Amino acid sequence: MIVGVDYYPEHWDRQLWEADAELMAKTGVKVVRMAEFAWSRLEPREGEFELDWLDEAVELFAKRGIDVILCTPTSCPPLWFYEKYPDSVRTDAEGKRIAIGIRGHRCIASPDLLRYADRIVNVLTEHFAQNKAVKAWQIDNELEADICFCGVCESGFREYVKNKYGTLDAVNAAYGNNVWSGEYSSWEQIKPPSGSYPHAWLNPAYMLDVKRYASHRVARFIRRQADIIRKNCPGAVITTNTWFCEALPDFYEEFSQLDVVSFDNYPPLNIPDDPEELYSHAFHLDLMRGIKRKNFMIMEQLSGGMGCWSPMSRTTAPGMIKGYSLQAFAHGADAVLHFRWRTAVSGAEMHWHGLIDHSNVPGRRFAEFGQLCITAKELEKLRGTAVKSRAALLYSPESEFAFKIQPQTQGMYYLEQLRLLHRALCSYGLNTDIIEYGEPLDGYDIVAAPTLYVRNVKGEAELDKFVRNGGTLILTNRCGVKDEHNNCIMSPLPSGFTELAGIRVSEYDPLGYSAVTVRMNSKEYRCTRWCDSLQTDTAVSLAEYSGGYFKGSCAVSENVIGKGRVYYIGTVGGREFYSDLTGYILEKAHIPNLGLLPDGIEVTEREGEDIRARFIFNNSKNSAEFCLEGKAFALGPFEMRIKITNE
Ligand code: GAL
């Protein structure tokens, strides 16, 4: 396993570089990422390239056996560029160019930006093509599927719609524009949703295409740079670093042209006391691994307190630096790079803490990082191992988009619905892949498919095959609601899944923050957000509402179909509701598991041909004592225990 750091040589006096490289080598750093935002240093004046400083930095690390990941700096074009091409700045919904602030102001579809980006990417990749120390390339930084309202993006969206539907009649039919006289009578009327009109009032079918287009635009931008890198550096490993932002791109499309997924991992610093609120970044890690269904890397990992555009957070608690990094390895990361080596002394991010403070005196956090490097070295024998899962959770980018476009009820979020079931599966020690809805499901015993809100015909067929061949499927409320255009399907819910689930939703109540009680196996649970009243056709009821408008009707059902079983959860419960139900489901399907783990304890496995590693992580701020398969464990806060066996 590889540990690295993000390093910005352009932020520091040259005299510091050597000492930094020396300390990194001594500590066990194996890789550095550089040049991410350094365009103004690489091309200080138009067409004048200065790469000597980067050569020198790369050389300093290479000499000490430290590999380098270089970035294309296109997130930060220099000011001379904006001065010359003001039209390449992103345009807001009011039609105004956004202010040039700290970074990311460029419109990624601007032909001028693309021309200059092509050139800098070409120059950089040609220059470093033969440099053996440069092992990988990161494209841009944390690309988000924002909408830009400039003329280029306006016609880009129009072209996207034209190519997709061919005729205006087809667009009008797909969007249901007969409602409220929304019918287009010319292509020019089709544009992104500009102006101050609230997005929530816009046609959801049209808005889903806007989101799709915004995501597509990111993928196109990435592909263009990837093509240049591949041409100049055949065989190079190419990636981009992603994160969970508000305007999420479709991760599967985003990474389709890239070799490896990288993720910027900033797990929680404030750990709540209420176990209901405990939240594990294992969810993000499993999702990242599932994008390409292979190991991934952490390009930026939490190193200290966060703060810049918000007040400073608490610092990393003892154990977090090492524990959270090992948690990433446990979930399939092969490399973890800490953001950042030293905290910046200037610029907007000067209070976002790196491993070393402004003082440049390595302290407690750095010492813990050193411990991590030692453990990572011991884990080198796990190279080539992977997380193999019998459980999967399905993620649908389209449902995520559509759920954001039309929030279903107060406090109900698409990703939250997934997290609840992810937590339940993991609480039994099951490795769980989070994969794209529509992917083949061979090899899994159990699949949780919450909130399949937007129809995916291929996905429905995969689920049907999976269940009939003996798989166990968990569906939830808000499955089968929308067709592929984001219009409501005119048939009883869960529409495409009624036969599989053996139920029909006779009525629903969007509870929001209100609550009802549900009785399951003689135990009462508090449920909230949503309730479907279920009519059982071939299914049997496992739980009934014991209060609320639907008192007495079915809330959770079980249906045997083909060789498999389908569960439908009509409401949203708490931690115990899901873990009790999951325990029952696993038992019914004879799926081997570790039994219910204590709150905060996470167990995962990586395996290779003749080696297996079990990771037992105390992802909590309290010490934990527990028994696992008859063996007693005592783990401190954020402590990881790793057991490697050769087979
Ligand atoms: C990431 C970003 C980094 C840095 C970090 C801390 O999202 O990629 O460049 O800004 O956050 O703010």
XYZ file of C-alpha atoms and ligand atoms in Angstrom:
659
model
C 0.000 0.000 0.000
C 1.313 3.400 -0.952
C 1.272 6.576 1.110
C 1.886 9.940 -0.476
C 1.280 13.654 -0.135
C 0.030 16.565 -2.195
C 2.846 19.041 -2.605
C 2.819 22.534 -4.095
C 6.468 23.497 -4.779
C 5.313 26.818 -6.236
C 4.048 27.807 -2.764
C 7.459 27.524 -1.111
C 10.936 28.967 -1.335
C 13.222 26.677 -3.227
C 15.449 26.257 -0.178
C 12.606 24.319 1.440
C 12.150 21.801 -1.378
C 15.195 19.741 -0.612
C 14.479 19.557 3.129
C 10.876 18.621 2.373
C 11.885 15.868 -0.059
C 14.419 14.606 2.458
C 11.871 14.443 5.277
C 9.329 12.779 3.007
C 11.793 10.084 1.999
C 12.803 9.522 5.622
C 9.155 9.270 6.724
C 8.182 6.769 4.045
C 6.355 8.900 1.476
C 6.283 7.027 -1.821
C 4.485 9.441 -4.127
C 3.831 13.188 -4.456
C 1.210 14.959 -6.517
C 2.228 18.317 -8.007
C 1.374 21.128 -10.422
C -2.369 21.007 -9.858
C -3.041 24.732 -9.931
C 0.266 25.989 -11.252
C -0.658 27.271 -14.721
C 0.596 30.818 -14.075
C 4.012 29.384 -13.113
C 4.116 27.003 -16.065
C 3.059 29.611 -18.628
C 3.665 33.000 -16.985
C 3.079 34.856 -20.242
C 1.160 33.663 -23.214
C 3.107 31.011 -25.109
C 6.164 31.280 -22.808
C 6.560 28.059 -20.954
C 8.720 27.652 -17.855
C 9.043 24.047 -16.845
C 12.525 24.084 -15.331
C 11.238 24.533 -11.806
C 8.982 21.496 -12.163
C 11.830 19.472 -13.688
C 13.884 20.364 -10.682
C 11.124 19.388 -8.230
C 10.437 16.089 -10.002
C 14.149 15.334 -9.994
C 14.462 16.042 -6.260
C 11.817 13.435 -5.535
C 12.959 10.934 -8.173
C 16.458 10.987 -6.658
C 14.951 9.847 -3.386
C 12.842 7.097 -4.914
C 9.587 9.058 -4.641
C 7.209 8.786 -7.594
C 5.341 11.734 -9.030
C 1.779 12.313 -10.167
C 1.465 15.433 -12.281
C -1.735 17.349 -12.858
C -3.044 19.330 -15.753
C -3.499 22.820 -14.268
C -6.650 23.681 -16.180
C -8.748 24.488 -13.148
C -6.773 27.747 -12.781
C -6.023 29.573 -16.023
C -3.733 32.585 -15.455
C -5.120 36.084 -15.278
C -3.498 37.084 -18.594
C -5.726 34.488 -20.211
C -8.934 35.878 -18.705
C -7.860 39.386 -19.634
C -7.525 38.339 -23.235
C -10.572 36.074 -23.332
C -13.145 37.437 -20.862
C -15.781 35.327 -22.599
C -14.160 32.163 -21.313
C -15.311 32.935 -17.757
C -18.362 31.007 -16.567
C -21.673 32.852 -16.880
C -24.243 32.795 -14.097
C -27.996 32.353 -14.481
C -28.442 36.133 -14.760
C -26.190 36.158 -17.802
C -23.289 37.833 -15.964
C -19.730 36.511 -16.012
C -18.840 35.295 -12.522
C -16.186 37.213 -10.588
C -12.646 35.932 -10.917
C -12.149 34.610 -7.425
C -9.901 31.841 -6.253
C -10.215 29.099 -8.856
C -12.468 27.147 -11.172
C -13.878 30.205 -12.954
C -13.439 28.895 -16.440
C -16.217 27.625 -18.667
C -15.076 24.146 -19.630
C -16.796 24.389 -23.004
C -15.240 27.720 -24.028
C -13.344 27.202 -27.319
C -10.617 29.615 -26.152
C -10.166 27.782 -22.875
C -10.076 24.465 -24.692
C -7.453 25.728 -27.165
C -5.190 26.999 -24.380
C -5.845 23.949 -22.221
C -4.920 21.675 -25.132
C -1.684 23.571 -25.531
C -0.561 23.502 -21.894
C -1.540 19.825 -21.585
C 0.411 19.075 -24.752
C 3.476 20.981 -23.620
C 3.467 19.361 -20.176
C 2.860 15.815 -21.313
C 5.354 15.986 -24.192
C 7.941 17.385 -21.821
C 7.493 14.706 -19.163
C 6.688 11.803 -21.505
C 10.090 10.175 -21.047
C 10.456 10.975 -17.361
C 10.287 7.658 -15.570
C 9.450 9.271 -12.216
C 6.115 10.539 -13.519
C 3.807 7.605 -12.950
C 0.353 9.089 -13.492
C -1.581 12.150 -14.621
C -4.488 13.824 -12.887
C -6.803 15.828 -15.141
C -7.941 19.185 -13.728
C -9.384 19.178 -10.193
C -12.731 18.086 -8.761
C -14.799 18.733 -11.856
C -18.421 19.454 -11.026
C -21.474 19.216 -13.263
C -22.339 22.902 -12.970
C -24.405 24.656 -15.541
C -22.882 27.574 -17.410
C -25.179 30.030 -19.163
C -22.830 31.429 -21.807
C -23.694 31.349 -25.504
C -21.465 28.321 -26.104
C -23.175 26.286 -23.398
C -26.580 27.475 -24.527
C -26.036 26.172 -28.048
C -24.255 23.101 -26.656
C -27.370 22.189 -24.698
C -29.562 22.837 -27.734
C -27.381 20.532 -29.875
C -27.530 17.871 -27.170
C -31.332 17.975 -27.191
C -31.460 18.036 -31.000
C -29.213 14.988 -31.297
C -31.180 13.138 -28.698
C -34.700 13.716 -30.018
C -34.330 14.733 -33.673
C -37.566 16.731 -33.939
C -39.294 19.381 -31.883
C -42.375 17.170 -31.704
C -40.307 14.456 -30.073
C -38.844 16.935 -27.547
C -42.305 18.272 -26.718
C -43.628 14.750 -26.246
C -40.687 13.660 -24.085
C -40.964 16.719 -21.830
C -44.763 16.704 -21.711
C -44.729 20.316 -22.852
C -48.462 20.302 -23.511
C -48.794 21.217 -19.805
C -48.933 24.985 -19.227
C -48.341 25.840 -22.894
C -44.692 24.874 -22.697
C -44.433 23.594 -26.243
C -41.350 24.630 -28.198
C -42.063 25.975 -31.654
C -38.414 26.626 -32.597
C -35.059 25.180 -31.553
C -33.884 28.625 -30.378
C -36.363 28.422 -27.494
C -34.370 25.549 -26.009
C -31.709 26.782 -23.582
C -30.428 26.120 -20.073
C -32.657 27.494 -17.290
C -31.322 31.043 -16.955
C -32.815 34.037 -15.149
C -34.073 34.321 -11.621
C -37.001 31.919 -12.108
C -36.805 29.234 -9.401
C -35.467 25.957 -10.769
C -38.006 24.071 -8.679
C -40.769 25.489 -10.900
C -39.257 24.224 -14.092
C -40.317 21.138 -15.965
C -38.580 18.151 -14.294
C -38.243 16.280 -17.604
C -36.387 19.206 -19.144
C -34.317 19.659 -15.972
C -33.172 16.037 -16.061
C -31.772 16.654 -19.544
C -30.075 19.818 -18.262
C -28.369 17.753 -15.563
C -27.458 15.038 -18.045
C -25.963 17.617 -20.353
C -23.967 19.269 -17.537
C -22.518 15.895 -16.624
C -21.832 15.011 -20.233
C -19.935 18.276 -20.624
C -17.580 17.219 -17.805
C -16.972 13.837 -19.428
C -16.247 15.524 -22.771
C -13.748 17.900 -21.162
C -11.984 14.969 -19.510
C -11.921 12.905 -22.708
C -10.282 15.724 -24.616
C -7.385 15.952 -22.167
C -7.119 12.179 -21.795
C -6.691 11.884 -25.575
C -3.765 14.319 -25.527
C -2.106 12.596 -22.589
C -2.507 9.178 -24.235
C -1.038 10.445 -27.506
C 2.045 11.896 -25.791
C 2.474 9.352 -23.014
C 1.216 6.009 -24.280
C 0.551 3.649 -21.394
C 0.328 6.455 -18.818
C -2.119 6.016 -15.952
C -4.736 8.761 -16.229
C -7.237 9.829 -13.607
C -9.129 12.781 -12.229
C -9.945 13.471 -8.587
C -13.605 13.558 -7.688
C -15.662 14.238 -4.574
C -19.247 14.464 -3.369
C -20.212 17.972 -4.399
C -23.651 19.493 -4.828
C -23.616 19.220 -8.652
C -22.487 15.610 -8.874
C -21.424 14.399 -12.271
C -22.387 10.919 -13.414
C -19.304 9.182 -11.982
C -19.592 6.258 -14.382
C -19.504 8.488 -17.435
C -16.842 10.715 -15.874
C -14.401 7.852 -15.376
C -15.301 5.846 -18.463
C -12.280 7.227 -20.370
C -9.878 7.014 -17.440
C -7.733 4.242 -16.017
C -8.326 4.627 -12.336
C -10.747 6.375 -10.010
C -9.344 8.872 -7.519
C -11.288 10.324 -4.660
C -10.727 13.262 -2.316
C -11.535 11.815 1.065
C -12.443 14.138 3.927
C -14.155 11.994 6.579
C -15.938 13.636 9.521
C -13.973 15.469 12.208
C -16.861 15.987 14.597
C -18.210 12.650 15.715
C -21.750 12.890 17.089
C -22.723 11.210 20.358
C -26.008 9.880 18.984
C -25.348 6.527 17.249
C -28.261 7.323 14.890
C -26.136 10.110 13.455
C -22.899 8.160 13.147
C -21.812 8.309 9.603
C -19.085 6.288 7.946
C -17.065 7.309 4.934
C -17.014 3.618 4.075
C -20.046 4.531 1.973
C -18.018 6.883 -0.242
C -15.140 4.431 -0.443
C -17.373 1.554 -1.521
C -18.974 3.803 -4.112
C -15.606 4.829 -5.507
C -14.464 1.212 -5.748
C -17.682 0.331 -7.552
C -17.284 2.933 -10.304
C -14.838 0.803 -12.249
C -15.350 -2.241 -10.060
C -11.697 -2.218 -9.158
C -9.255 -0.687 -6.686
C -8.956 3.072 -6.609
C -6.806 5.740 -5.023
C -7.270 8.589 -2.585
C -5.786 11.678 -4.174
C -6.485 13.900 -1.176
C -6.860 12.626 2.355
C -7.796 14.557 5.477
C -4.731 15.712 7.436
C -5.911 18.362 9.866
C -8.627 20.843 10.697
C -10.520 22.309 7.782
C -11.362 25.933 7.239
C -11.073 28.611 4.623
C -14.465 29.592 3.257
C -15.995 28.508 6.556
C -14.812 28.890 10.158
C -12.169 26.368 11.150
C -13.329 22.915 12.170
C -11.835 20.916 14.994
C -8.537 19.296 14.240
C -8.107 15.582 13.512
C -8.606 13.607 16.717
C -5.747 11.329 17.718
C -6.027 8.198 15.588
C -7.918 9.762 12.688
C -4.960 10.368 10.374
C -3.831 6.788 10.534
C -7.239 5.171 11.059
C -9.093 6.899 8.233
C -6.265 6.121 5.787
C -6.236 2.475 6.763
C -10.020 2.464 6.388
C -9.509 3.558 2.774
C -7.050 0.686 2.191
C -9.563 -1.676 3.776
C -12.155 -0.627 1.221
C -9.945 -1.034 -1.845
C -7.677 2.018 -2.079
C -4.152 1.107 -3.170
C -2.680 4.545 -2.536
C -3.572 7.349 -0.137
C -2.108 10.825 -0.647
C -2.527 13.260 2.195
C -3.702 16.781 1.498
C -1.358 18.473 2.036
C 2.271 18.258 3.138
C 2.381 21.658 4.823
C -0.401 24.140 5.500
C -0.305 27.092 3.089
C 0.799 30.388 4.599
C -1.010 32.481 1.997
C -4.004 32.244 -0.279
C -7.635 31.447 0.429
C -6.850 28.069 1.946
C -4.297 29.075 4.554
C -6.441 27.614 7.333
C -7.027 24.245 5.714
C -4.463 22.237 7.615
C -1.917 19.919 6.153
C 0.260 17.399 7.954
C 2.669 20.112 9.094
C 1.513 23.439 10.531
C 2.485 26.963 9.433
C 5.315 26.829 11.954
C 6.992 24.144 9.829
C 7.595 22.197 13.019
C 6.324 18.631 12.540
C 4.018 17.805 15.453
C 1.461 15.281 16.654
C -0.321 14.866 13.323
C 2.916 14.385 11.476
C 4.069 11.769 13.971
C 0.854 9.834 13.377
C 1.380 10.119 9.639
C 4.828 8.586 10.164
C 3.142 5.651 11.915
C 0.819 5.269 8.971
C 3.795 5.083 6.593
C 5.301 2.283 8.670
C 2.053 0.284 8.645
C 1.586 0.887 4.906
C 5.017 -0.566 4.275
C 4.059 -3.685 6.201
C 0.957 -3.916 4.049
C 2.932 -3.995 0.815
C 2.283 -7.701 0.671
C -1.359 -6.866 -0.039
C -0.523 -5.450 -3.453
C -2.790 -7.134 -5.985
C -5.481 -7.981 -3.432
C -9.029 -6.745 -3.887
C -12.291 -6.457 -2.007
C -14.620 -9.249 -3.100
C -18.234 -8.714 -2.179
C -21.309 -10.913 -2.097
C -23.469 -7.864 -1.387
C -24.142 -4.944 -3.693
C -25.981 -1.674 -3.443
C -27.214 -0.036 -6.639
C -26.591 3.624 -7.394
C -28.459 5.369 -10.169
C -27.009 8.734 -11.252
C -30.291 9.529 -12.987
C -32.265 8.927 -9.810
C -29.820 11.126 -7.909
C -30.333 13.915 -10.451
C -34.106 13.526 -10.493
C -34.414 13.339 -6.711
C -32.496 16.601 -6.429
C -34.680 18.219 -9.059
C -37.818 17.321 -7.133
C -37.195 16.741 -3.430
C -39.822 14.156 -2.467
C -40.443 15.281 1.068
C -38.671 17.241 3.783
C -35.412 15.698 4.889
C -35.403 12.887 2.336
C -32.324 12.596 0.125
C -31.380 10.019 -2.448
C -27.900 9.325 -1.065
C -29.292 9.098 2.435
C -31.604 6.288 1.318
C -28.590 4.402 0.025
C -26.542 5.048 3.140
C -29.183 3.542 5.392
C -29.022 0.206 3.620
C -25.268 0.363 3.161
C -24.890 0.818 6.905
C -27.228 -2.101 7.551
C -25.339 -4.491 5.254
C -21.951 -3.407 6.606
C -23.136 -3.760 10.179
C -23.109 -7.538 9.570
C -19.530 -7.425 8.312
C -20.456 -7.875 4.668
C -18.129 -6.382 2.067
C -20.532 -4.291 0.010
C -19.940 -2.975 -3.505
C -21.841 0.101 -4.589
C -22.294 -0.255 -8.338
C -24.186 1.387 -11.144
C -27.808 0.404 -11.605
C -27.943 -1.579 -14.840
C -24.656 -3.440 -14.325
C -24.713 -7.263 -14.353
C -25.250 -8.749 -10.902
C -23.517 -12.100 -11.283
C -21.645 -13.199 -8.212
C -23.798 -11.340 -5.689
C -26.080 -13.052 -3.163
C -27.875 -9.943 -2.012
C -28.597 -6.663 -3.761
C -30.102 -3.600 -2.120
C -31.707 -1.262 -4.609
C -33.192 1.671 -2.728
C -35.133 4.397 -4.478
C -34.824 3.264 -8.102
C -36.764 6.376 -8.907
C -36.048 6.731 -12.638
C -36.715 3.756 -14.864
C -33.814 1.873 -16.408
C -35.087 -0.952 -18.599
C -31.742 -2.748 -18.642
C -31.531 -2.489 -14.860
C -35.014 -3.925 -14.418
C -34.087 -6.898 -16.604
C -30.879 -7.500 -14.595
C -32.794 -7.441 -11.324
C -35.434 -9.792 -12.696
C -32.773 -12.281 -13.804
C -30.901 -11.922 -10.506
C -33.950 -12.707 -8.382
C -35.312 -15.540 -10.499
C -31.889 -17.187 -10.344
C -31.946 -17.183 -6.555
C -30.801 -13.704 -5.510
C -32.176 -11.659 -2.627
C -33.305 -8.165 -3.530
C -34.262 -5.255 -1.274
C -36.369 -2.518 -2.870
C -37.729 0.546 -1.132
C -40.283 3.319 -1.420
C -39.918 5.591 -4.477
C -38.928 2.757 -6.798
C -40.445 2.809 -10.277
C -41.864 6.325 -9.976
C -40.519 7.983 -13.132
C -40.013 6.963 -16.729
C -36.705 7.664 -18.478
C -37.804 11.249 -19.203
C -38.569 11.946 -15.544
C -42.334 11.886 -16.089
C -44.580 9.895 -13.765
C -45.455 6.377 -14.843
C -49.187 5.797 -15.107
C -49.430 2.501 -13.314
C -49.543 1.367 -9.697
C -46.221 1.725 -7.887
C -43.636 0.290 -7.866
C -44.613 0.009 -11.578
C -41.898 -2.118 -13.251
C -41.303 -3.989 -9.981
C -44.879 -4.901 -9.010
C -44.531 -8.509 -10.129
C -41.094 -8.969 -8.566
C -42.109 -7.407 -5.265
C -45.580 -8.976 -5.285
C -47.132 -5.795 -3.906
C -48.804 -2.601 -5.024
C -48.634 0.759 -3.291
C -52.262 1.627 -2.653
C -51.454 5.070 -1.253
C -48.469 6.985 0.031
C -47.907 9.687 2.626
C -44.817 11.908 2.349
C -44.247 12.249 6.094
C -41.280 14.588 5.982
C -40.219 15.220 9.586
C -43.420 13.656 11.008
C -43.215 10.108 12.289
C -45.324 6.967 12.460
C -44.777 3.696 14.243
C -44.284 0.368 12.548
C -44.568 -2.996 14.240
C -42.247 -5.737 13.035
C -41.804 -9.050 14.756
C -43.550 -7.706 17.889
C -41.178 -4.719 18.134
C -42.148 -1.086 17.508
C -40.003 1.209 15.383
C -40.244 4.916 14.729
C -40.366 5.616 11.016
C -40.304 8.918 9.248
C -39.905 10.706 5.872
C -42.194 8.460 3.871
C -44.797 5.746 4.110
C -46.234 3.550 1.411
C -49.358 1.622 2.271
C -48.812 -1.756 0.617
C -51.369 -4.094 -0.827
C -49.860 -7.580 -0.867
C -50.555 -9.600 -4.012
C -48.207 -12.585 -3.888
C -46.050 -11.135 -1.071
C -46.528 -11.534 2.665
C -46.373 -8.719 5.168
C -43.400 -8.536 7.547
C -44.338 -5.267 9.235
C -47.445 -3.145 9.618
C -48.048 0.490 10.512
C -49.210 0.658 14.096
C -50.095 4.338 13.900
C -50.737 7.078 11.375
C -53.177 7.201 8.473
C -52.270 3.706 7.278
C -52.610 1.940 10.644
C -52.914 -1.792 10.095
C -51.636 -1.832 6.525
C -48.430 -3.462 5.338
C -45.200 -1.445 5.558
C -42.603 -4.098 4.675
C -43.183 -7.127 2.480
C -41.456 -10.325 1.430
C -42.105 -12.085 -1.845
C -40.771 -15.422 -3.031
C -40.379 -15.436 -6.792
C -38.453 -17.853 -8.990
C -35.607 -19.105 -6.825
C -35.203 -15.762 -5.061
C -36.827 -13.333 -2.677
C -37.770 -9.682 -2.888
C -38.252 -7.368 0.074
C -39.995 -4.032 -0.250
C -39.561 -1.397 2.465
C -42.346 1.161 2.236
C -41.012 3.552 4.866
C -37.790 4.996 6.302
C -36.650 3.815 9.700
C -33.697 4.222 12.033
C -30.547 2.210 12.527
C -32.197 -0.608 14.463
C -35.106 -0.978 12.058
C -32.716 -1.655 9.180
C -30.320 -3.833 11.110
C -33.107 -6.010 12.527
C -34.671 -6.388 9.115
C -31.329 -7.089 7.457
C -30.549 -9.734 10.079
C -33.816 -11.481 9.224
C -33.182 -11.227 5.470
C -29.633 -12.617 5.723
C -30.830 -15.512 7.805
C -33.647 -16.315 5.396
C -31.203 -16.382 2.475
C -28.490 -18.268 4.416
C -25.970 -15.556 3.648
C -22.892 -16.012 5.853
C -22.118 -12.982 7.996
C -20.418 -11.957 11.239
C -23.597 -11.247 13.170
C -24.497 -7.714 14.171
C -21.330 -5.733 14.919
C -21.241 -3.096 17.679
C -21.907 0.513 16.600
C -18.887 1.949 14.793
C -17.078 -1.355 14.282
C -16.337 -2.059 10.625
C -14.968 -5.314 9.270
C -13.832 -5.706 5.676
C -11.638 -8.100 3.779
C -9.240 -7.950 0.862
C -8.112 -11.094 -0.803
C -5.624 -12.231 -3.385
C -4.619 -15.569 -4.815
C -2.983 -16.884 -1.681
C -3.450 -14.135 0.831
C -6.334 -12.661 2.778
C -6.465 -9.639 5.070
C -9.181 -8.847 7.547
C -9.460 -5.219 8.651
C -11.247 -4.513 11.914
C -11.755 -0.802 12.419
C -13.133 1.075 15.384
C -14.643 4.000 13.518
C -15.675 5.828 16.671
C -14.322 8.245 19.246
C -14.751 5.733 22.068
C -12.709 2.676 22.927
C -14.503 -0.529 22.060
C -14.428 -3.979 23.550
C -16.229 -6.737 21.720
C -16.111 -10.328 20.591
C -15.789 -11.401 17.017
C -16.100 -15.058 16.106
C -15.348 -15.974 19.711
C -12.251 -13.771 19.987
C -12.109 -10.730 22.270
C -11.017 -7.368 20.850
C -10.204 -4.053 22.544
C -9.678 -1.188 20.124
C -8.947 2.447 20.861
C -10.685 5.281 19.007
C -10.084 5.016 15.235
C -7.816 2.060 15.752
C -7.460 -0.519 13.010
C -6.458 -4.135 13.594
C -5.306 -6.039 10.530
C -4.991 -9.786 10.351
C -3.214 -11.242 7.343
C -3.393 -14.939 6.565
C -1.627 -16.827 3.824
C -3.702 -19.532 2.230
C -10.329 19.818 -2.234
C -9.508 20.429 -3.356
C -8.155 20.864 -2.854
C -8.314 21.661 -1.620
C -9.032 20.855 -0.597
C -9.209 21.556 0.716
O -11.659 19.814 -2.511
O -9.329 19.521 -4.398
O -7.506 21.604 -3.849
O -8.990 22.819 -1.933
O -10.295 20.544 -1.081
O -10.012 22.654 0.614
